[in-house]
C-alpha cells in the first residue's frame, strides 16, 4: 500500500490575481488535472475554548480556527498531495479574506470563493464538554455562506472535477439550497462522481423533521456517502446503526457506488454493490476530535480520485479505508481541523508503525 500511495507533495502556490481563468496552472485549476476534488458549501470561523472539557459558558477564553466541513475536506485532500478546489461564500470582511487566504496557503483552488458585501462570515462557538457532548452556538442570521447564488457558481471549476463533494448544511436556506442543487446538476452532467457527507448539525435546522427530510431529499443522487453511527440512528428514526440490514434496506440505494459508516476510533464499515466489510481503526491518544470525519473523507476521496477501480477492487478499497482511518486518527492528536490535517508522509509513517506492532 505504501508504494501505491507515496508521492511528493506539490508545493506550488494556488492562485494568482488571474485565478478565475480556468485554464490557469493554479493547483486544482488545470484543465489537464484528471483527479480534482471540488468541495461545495460552508467555510466559517470556529471559536474553541482555550481549555478542554468545559461548556461554552464556562470557557475562560476562545481561540479562532478556520472551519466548515467542505473546506476542511478540500484542505485535507490537498495536504495529502491531491488536487482540490472549494466553492462557497464568505463575508467581505477580515475573517472572509483570512479564510480565502488559508485555502490558498494550503494549495486549494479558491477561484470559486465569493465575498458578500452585505453579510458577515459565519461564526460558530464549539466545545466538547466534560460529559463528552459537543455543544454548538452558531452566528448566521444570515451569514454569507447562506447567500451564495447560482449566478455566482464557478461552473468551469465544477466541470473540471472528478469528484464533487458536499454536505447538507447548504440545503437549509435559500438561495444557497437552490445553488447547491444547481451545482449538483452541473457536476452530474459533467460526469463527476457525487460525494455526500450529511454532517448533521441539528441546531441549524428548523426542526428534526426538516433535517431528516432535507438530508434525505438528495440521498439517491450520491455515488459516495459517508455517514456516522449517530446519523444512521437519526435518519432511520432510532434503528440500530450496527445492523447491516438497516443500512442496506433503508440507506443503500441502487445507484450508490460506496456507503461508508464511520465508527470513530473503532474504524469503519463499507458497503458497495458487490461486497461489504469492516476495517479496523488506528489507535491514538485523542486530543481534539474536531475534523476527524473530514480528514477521513479526504483520505477516501483522494484515493478514489486517483483510482476509480476501487469501487470494484475490495482489497484496494480496504487499503484506501485503512489509509483514511489513519488520516482521521492523526487529526485527533492535534487541536483544530485544518491545522491538524495530515500529510501523506505522516499517514504512511503512522501506518508503518501500526504494521510494525502486529
Coordinates of C-alpha atoms in Angstrom, one line a residue:
X1 CA 0.0 0.0 0.0
X2 CA 2.8 2.4 0.9
X3 CA 4.3 2.0 -2.6
X4 CA 0.9 2.8 -4.2
X5 CA 0.3 5.9 -2.0
X6 CA 3.7 7.5 -1.8
X7 CA 4.2 10.7 -3.7
X8 CA 5.9 14.1 -3.2
X9 CA 3.7 16.9 -2.1
X10 CA 3.1 19.5 -4.6
X11 CA 4.2 22.8 -3.1
X12 CA 3.1 25.2 -5.9
X13 CA 1.1 28.2 -4.9
X14 CA -2.6 28.0 -5.7
X15 CA -3.7 31.2 -7.3
X16 CA -2.5 34.4 -8.8
X17 CA -4.5 37.5 -9.5
X18 CA -6.0 35.9 -12.6
X19 CA -7.2 32.9 -10.7
X20 CA -10.7 32.9 -12.2
X21 CA -9.1 31.7 -15.5
X22 CA -10.0 28.0 -15.5
X23 CA -7.1 27.2 -17.8
X24 CA -4.6 28.7 -15.4
X25 CA -1.9 26.5 -13.8
X26 CA -3.2 27.2 -10.4
X27 CA -3.2 24.0 -8.3
X28 CA -6.6 22.4 -8.7
X29 CA -7.4 24.6 -11.7
X30 CA -5.6 23.0 -14.5
X31 CA -7.6 21.5 -17.4
X32 CA -5.2 18.6 -17.5
X33 CA -5.9 17.6 -13.9
X34 CA -7.9 14.4 -14.0
X35 CA -8.2 13.8 -10.3
X36 CA -9.6 17.1 -9.0
X37 CA -11.9 17.1 -5.9
X38 CA -14.1 20.1 -5.7
X39 CA -15.9 20.8 -2.4
X40 CA -19.0 22.9 -2.1
X41 CA -20.5 24.5 1.0
X42 CA -19.7 26.4 4.1
X43 CA -16.4 27.8 5.4
X44 CA -16.5 29.7 8.7
X45 CA -14.6 30.6 11.8
X46 CA -14.8 28.2 14.7
X47 CA -14.2 29.6 18.2
X48 CA -13.0 26.9 20.5
X49 CA -12.2 27.2 24.3
X50 CA -8.6 27.5 25.2
X51 CA -9.2 24.7 27.8
X52 CA -10.9 21.4 27.3
X53 CA -13.9 19.8 28.9
X54 CA -15.9 23.0 29.7
X55 CA -19.2 24.3 28.5
X56 CA -19.3 27.4 26.3
X57 CA -20.4 29.4 29.4
X58 CA -17.6 28.1 31.5
X59 CA -14.8 28.8 28.9
X60 CA -12.3 31.4 30.1
X61 CA -11.4 32.4 26.5
X62 CA -11.7 31.2 22.9
X63 CA -9.2 30.7 20.1
X64 CA -10.3 31.2 16.5
X65 CA -9.8 28.5 13.9
X66 CA -10.9 28.0 10.3
X67 CA -13.7 25.5 9.9
X68 CA -16.6 24.2 7.8
X69 CA -16.6 20.6 6.8
X70 CA -16.4 21.0 3.0
X71 CA -13.5 23.4 3.4
X72 CA -11.8 21.0 5.8
X73 CA -12.1 18.2 3.2
X74 CA -10.6 20.4 0.4
X75 CA -7.6 21.2 2.6
X76 CA -7.3 17.6 3.7
X77 CA -7.1 16.4 0.1
X78 CA -4.5 19.0 -0.8
X79 CA -2.5 18.2 2.3
X80 CA -2.4 14.5 1.1
X81 CA -0.8 15.6 -2.2
X82 CA -4.1 15.6 -4.1
X83 CA -5.7 18.4 -6.1
X84 CA -8.7 20.2 -4.7
X85 CA -10.9 23.3 -5.1
X86 CA -13.5 25.0 -2.9
X87 CA -16.8 26.7 -3.9
X88 CA -18.6 28.8 -1.3
X89 CA -19.3 32.3 0.1
X90 CA -17.8 34.3 2.9
X91 CA -18.3 37.8 4.1
X92 CA -16.5 40.8 2.6
X93 CA -14.7 41.2 5.9
X94 CA -11.4 40.4 7.7
X95 CA -12.5 36.8 8.5
X96 CA -13.7 36.1 5.0
X97 CA -10.4 37.2 3.5
X98 CA -8.5 35.3 6.1
X99 CA -10.4 32.1 5.1
X100 CA -9.8 32.6 1.4
X101 CA -6.1 33.1 2.1
X102 CA -6.0 29.9 4.2
X103 CA -7.3 28.0 1.3
X104 CA -4.6 29.5 -1.0
X105 CA -1.9 28.8 1.6
X106 CA -2.9 25.2 1.6
X107 CA -2.8 24.8 -2.2
X108 CA -6.6 24.7 -2.6
X109 CA -8.0 26.4 -5.7
X110 CA -10.1 29.2 -4.2
X111 CA -11.4 30.7 -7.5
X112 CA -14.9 29.6 -6.5
X113 CA -14.9 31.7 -3.4
X114 CA -17.3 34.7 -3.4
X115 CA -17.4 37.6 -1.0
X116 CA -20.8 39.1 0.2
X117 CA -20.7 42.8 1.0
X118 CA -23.9 42.7 3.0
X119 CA -23.5 39.6 5.2
X120 CA -20.8 38.5 7.6
X121 CA -18.6 35.4 7.6
X122 CA -20.3 32.7 9.7
X123 CA -19.1 32.1 13.2
X124 CA -19.5 29.0 15.4
X125 CA -18.6 28.5 19.0
X126 CA -18.0 24.8 19.7
X127 CA -16.8 22.8 22.7
X128 CA -16.5 19.3 23.9
X129 CA -17.9 19.2 27.4
X130 CA -16.6 17.1 30.2
X131 CA -19.6 14.7 29.7
X132 CA -18.4 14.0 26.1
X133 CA -21.2 16.0 24.4
X134 CA -20.4 18.6 21.8
X135 CA -22.0 22.0 22.3
X136 CA -22.6 24.4 19.4
X137 CA -23.6 28.1 19.2
X138 CA -23.9 29.5 15.6
X139 CA -24.0 33.1 14.4
X140 CA -25.5 33.1 10.9
X141 CA -28.5 35.5 10.7
X142 CA -28.0 35.2 7.8
X143 CA -24.3 34.6 7.2
X144 CA -22.6 34.9 3.8
X145 CA -22.4 31.2 3.1
X146 CA -26.2 31.0 3.1
X147 CA -26.4 33.6 0.3
X148 CA -24.5 32.0 -2.5
X149 CA -26.5 32.4 -5.7
X150 CA -26.5 30.2 -8.8
X151 CA -25.2 33.0 -10.9
X152 CA -22.1 33.1 -8.7
X153 CA -21.1 29.5 -9.3
X154 CA -17.7 28.8 -10.8
X155 CA -19.1 26.4 -13.4
X156 CA -15.7 25.8 -15.0
X157 CA -14.2 24.6 -11.7
X158 CA -17.2 22.2 -11.2
X159 CA -16.8 20.8 -14.8
X160 CA -13.2 20.0 -14.2
X161 CA -13.8 17.9 -11.1
X162 CA -13.6 14.2 -11.0
X163 CA -15.4 14.2 -7.6
X164 CA -17.9 16.9 -6.4
X165 CA -18.3 16.7 -2.6
X166 CA -20.9 18.5 -0.4
X167 CA -22.7 18.3 2.9
X168 CA -26.3 19.1 4.0
X169 CA -25.9 22.5 5.8
X170 CA -26.0 24.2 2.4
X171 CA -29.5 22.7 1.9
X172 CA -31.1 24.5 4.9
X173 CA -31.7 28.0 3.5
X174 CA -32.4 29.8 0.2
X175 CA -30.8 30.9 -2.0
X176 CA -27.9 28.5 -1.1
X177 CA -30.2 25.4 -1.3
X178 CA -31.1 26.1 -5.0
X179 CA -27.5 26.9 -5.8
X180 CA -26.4 23.6 -4.2
X181 CA -28.9 21.7 -6.3
X182 CA -27.8 23.5 -9.5
X183 CA -24.2 22.7 -8.7
X184 CA -25.1 19.0 -8.3
X185 CA -26.8 19.1 -11.7
X186 CA -23.8 20.7 -13.4
X187 CA -21.5 18.1 -11.8
X188 CA -23.6 15.2 -12.7
X189 CA -24.0 16.4 -16.3
X190 CA -20.2 16.8 -16.5
X191 CA -19.6 13.2 -15.4
X192 CA -18.4 13.9 -11.9
X193 CA -18.7 11.4 -9.0
X194 CA -21.1 12.9 -6.4
X195 CA -19.9 12.6 -2.8
X196 CA -22.1 13.3 0.2
X197 CA -21.3 13.7 3.9
X198 CA -24.6 14.8 5.6
X199 CA -22.6 16.2 8.6
X200 CA -25.7 16.6 10.7
X201 CA -25.9 19.8 12.7
X202 CA -29.4 19.8 14.2
X203 CA -29.2 23.3 15.8
X204 CA -29.1 24.8 12.3
X205 CA -32.3 23.1 11.1
X206 CA -35.8 24.4 11.9
X207 CA -36.8 21.0 13.3
X208 CA -35.7 17.4 13.4
X209 CA -38.2 16.5 10.8
X210 CA -36.9 19.3 8.5
X211 CA -33.4 18.0 9.0
X212 CA -34.4 14.4 8.2
X213 CA -36.4 15.4 5.1
X214 CA -33.7 17.9 3.9
X215 CA -30.8 15.4 4.2
X216 CA -32.7 12.6 2.5
X217 CA -34.0 14.8 -0.3
X218 CA -30.7 14.4 -2.3
X219 CA -29.8 11.0 -0.9
X220 CA -30.5 9.0 -4.1
X221 CA -28.3 11.2 -6.2
X222 CA -25.0 10.5 -4.5
X223 CA -22.4 8.0 -5.7
X224 CA -20.5 8.0 -2.4
X225 CA -22.0 8.6 1.0
X226 CA -20.1 8.8 4.3
X227 CA -22.3 8.6 7.4
X228 CA -21.8 8.2 11.2
X229 CA -23.5 5.8 13.6
X230 CA -25.4 8.7 15.2
X231 CA -26.6 9.9 11.8
X232 CA -27.9 6.4 11.0
X233 CA -30.0 6.4 14.2
X234 CA -31.3 9.8 13.5
X235 CA -32.2 9.3 9.8
X236 CA -33.8 5.9 10.4
X237 CA -35.9 7.1 13.4
X238 CA -33.9 5.1 16.0
X239 CA -32.9 1.9 14.3
X240 CA -29.7 0.0 15.3
X241 CA -26.8 1.6 13.4
X242 CA -24.8 -1.6 13.7
X243 CA -27.4 -3.7 11.9
X244 CA -26.3 -4.4 8.3
X245 CA -30.0 -5.0 7.3
X246 CA -30.9 -1.5 8.5
X247 CA -28.1 0.1 6.4
X248 CA -28.9 -2.0 3.3
X249 CA -32.6 -1.6 3.3
X250 CA -33.0 2.0 4.5
X251 CA -29.9 3.8 3.4
X252 CA -28.2 1.9 0.5
X253 CA -29.7 2.9 -2.9
X254 CA -29.4 1.2 -6.3
X255 CA -27.1 3.8 -7.8
X256 CA -24.7 4.0 -4.8
X257 CA -21.1 3.0 -5.5
X258 CA -19.9 3.2 -1.9
X259 CA -21.5 3.8 1.5
X260 CA -19.1 4.1 4.4
X261 CA -20.2 4.1 8.1
X262 CA -17.7 5.6 10.4
X263 CA -17.3 4.3 14.0
X264 CA -14.8 6.7 15.4
X265 CA -11.7 5.0 16.9
X266 CA -13.2 1.6 16.0
X267 CA -12.8 2.2 12.3
X268 CA -15.4 2.0 9.6
X269 CA -17.8 -0.3 7.7
X270 CA -18.2 -0.3 3.9
X271 CA -20.9 -1.3 1.6
X272 CA -20.7 -1.5 -2.2
X273 CA -22.8 -3.1 -5.0
X274 CA -20.6 -6.2 -4.8
X275 CA -19.1 -6.5 -1.3
X276 CA -19.2 -5.2 2.3
X277 CA -16.9 -5.4 5.3
X278 CA -15.2 -3.6 8.1
X279 CA -11.8 -2.0 8.5
X280 CA -10.3 -1.6 12.0
X281 CA -9.4 1.9 13.3
X282 CA -5.9 3.2 14.1
X283 CA -5.5 3.7 17.8
X284 CA -4.1 7.0 19.1
X285 CA -4.4 9.2 22.2
X286 CA -7.1 11.8 21.3
X287 CA -6.6 15.5 22.0
X288 CA -9.4 17.1 19.9
X289 CA -11.8 15.1 17.7
X290 CA -12.7 18.2 15.6
X291 CA -12.2 17.5 11.9
X292 CA -11.6 13.7 12.2
X293 CA -14.5 12.8 10.0
X294 CA -13.4 15.4 7.4
X295 CA -9.9 14.1 7.4
X296 CA -11.3 10.6 6.9
X297 CA -13.4 11.8 3.9
X298 CA -10.3 13.5 2.5
X299 CA -8.4 10.2 2.6
X300 CA -11.2 8.3 0.9
X301 CA -11.8 10.8 -1.8
X302 CA -8.1 11.4 -2.6
X303 CA -7.6 7.6 -3.1
X304 CA -10.8 7.3 -5.3
X305 CA -10.0 10.3 -7.3
X306 CA -6.7 8.7 -8.4
X307 CA -8.1 5.2 -8.8
X308 CA -11.7 4.7 -9.8
X309 CA -11.3 0.9 -9.9
X310 CA -11.5 0.9 -6.0
X311 CA -15.3 0.5 -6.3
X312 CA -14.8 -3.0 -7.8
X313 CA -11.5 -3.8 -6.0
X314 CA -12.2 -4.8 -2.4
X315 CA -8.6 -5.2 -1.4
X316 CA -7.7 -1.9 -2.9
X317 CA -10.7 -0.3 -1.2
X318 CA -9.8 -1.8 2.2
X319 CA -6.3 -0.3 1.9
X320 CA -7.8 3.1 1.0
X321 CA -10.1 2.9 4.0
X322 CA -7.2 2.0 6.3
X323 CA -5.4 5.0 4.9
X324 CA -8.5 7.1 5.6
X325 CA -8.8 5.7 9.2
X326 CA -5.2 6.8 9.8
X327 CA -6.0 10.3 8.4
X328 CA -8.8 10.6 10.9
X329 CA -6.7 9.2 13.8
X330 CA -3.8 11.6 13.2
X331 CA -6.1 14.6 13.1
X332 CA -7.4 13.9 16.6
X333 CA -3.9 14.1 18.0
X334 CA -3.8 17.9 17.4
X335 CA -6.2 20.7 18.1
X336 CA -8.3 22.2 15.3
X337 CA -9.3 20.7 12.0
X338 CA -7.3 22.4 9.2
X339 CA -4.1 22.8 11.3
X340 CA -4.3 19.1 12.1
X341 CA -4.9 17.7 8.6
X342 CA -2.1 15.2 8.0
X343 CA 0.3 15.0 5.1
X344 CA 0.6 11.8 3.0
X345 CA 4.1 11.2 4.5
X346 CA 2.7 11.4 8.1
X347 CA -0.1 8.9 7.3
X348 CA 2.3 6.4 5.7
X349 CA 4.6 6.7 8.8
X350 CA 1.6 6.1 11.0
X351 CA 0.6 3.0 9.0
X352 CA 4.2 1.7 9.0
X353 CA 4.2 1.9 12.8
X354 CA 0.9 0.1 13.0
X355 CA 2.2 -2.7 10.8
X356 CA 5.4 -3.0 12.9
X357 CA 3.3 -3.6 16.1
X358 CA 1.5 -6.5 14.5

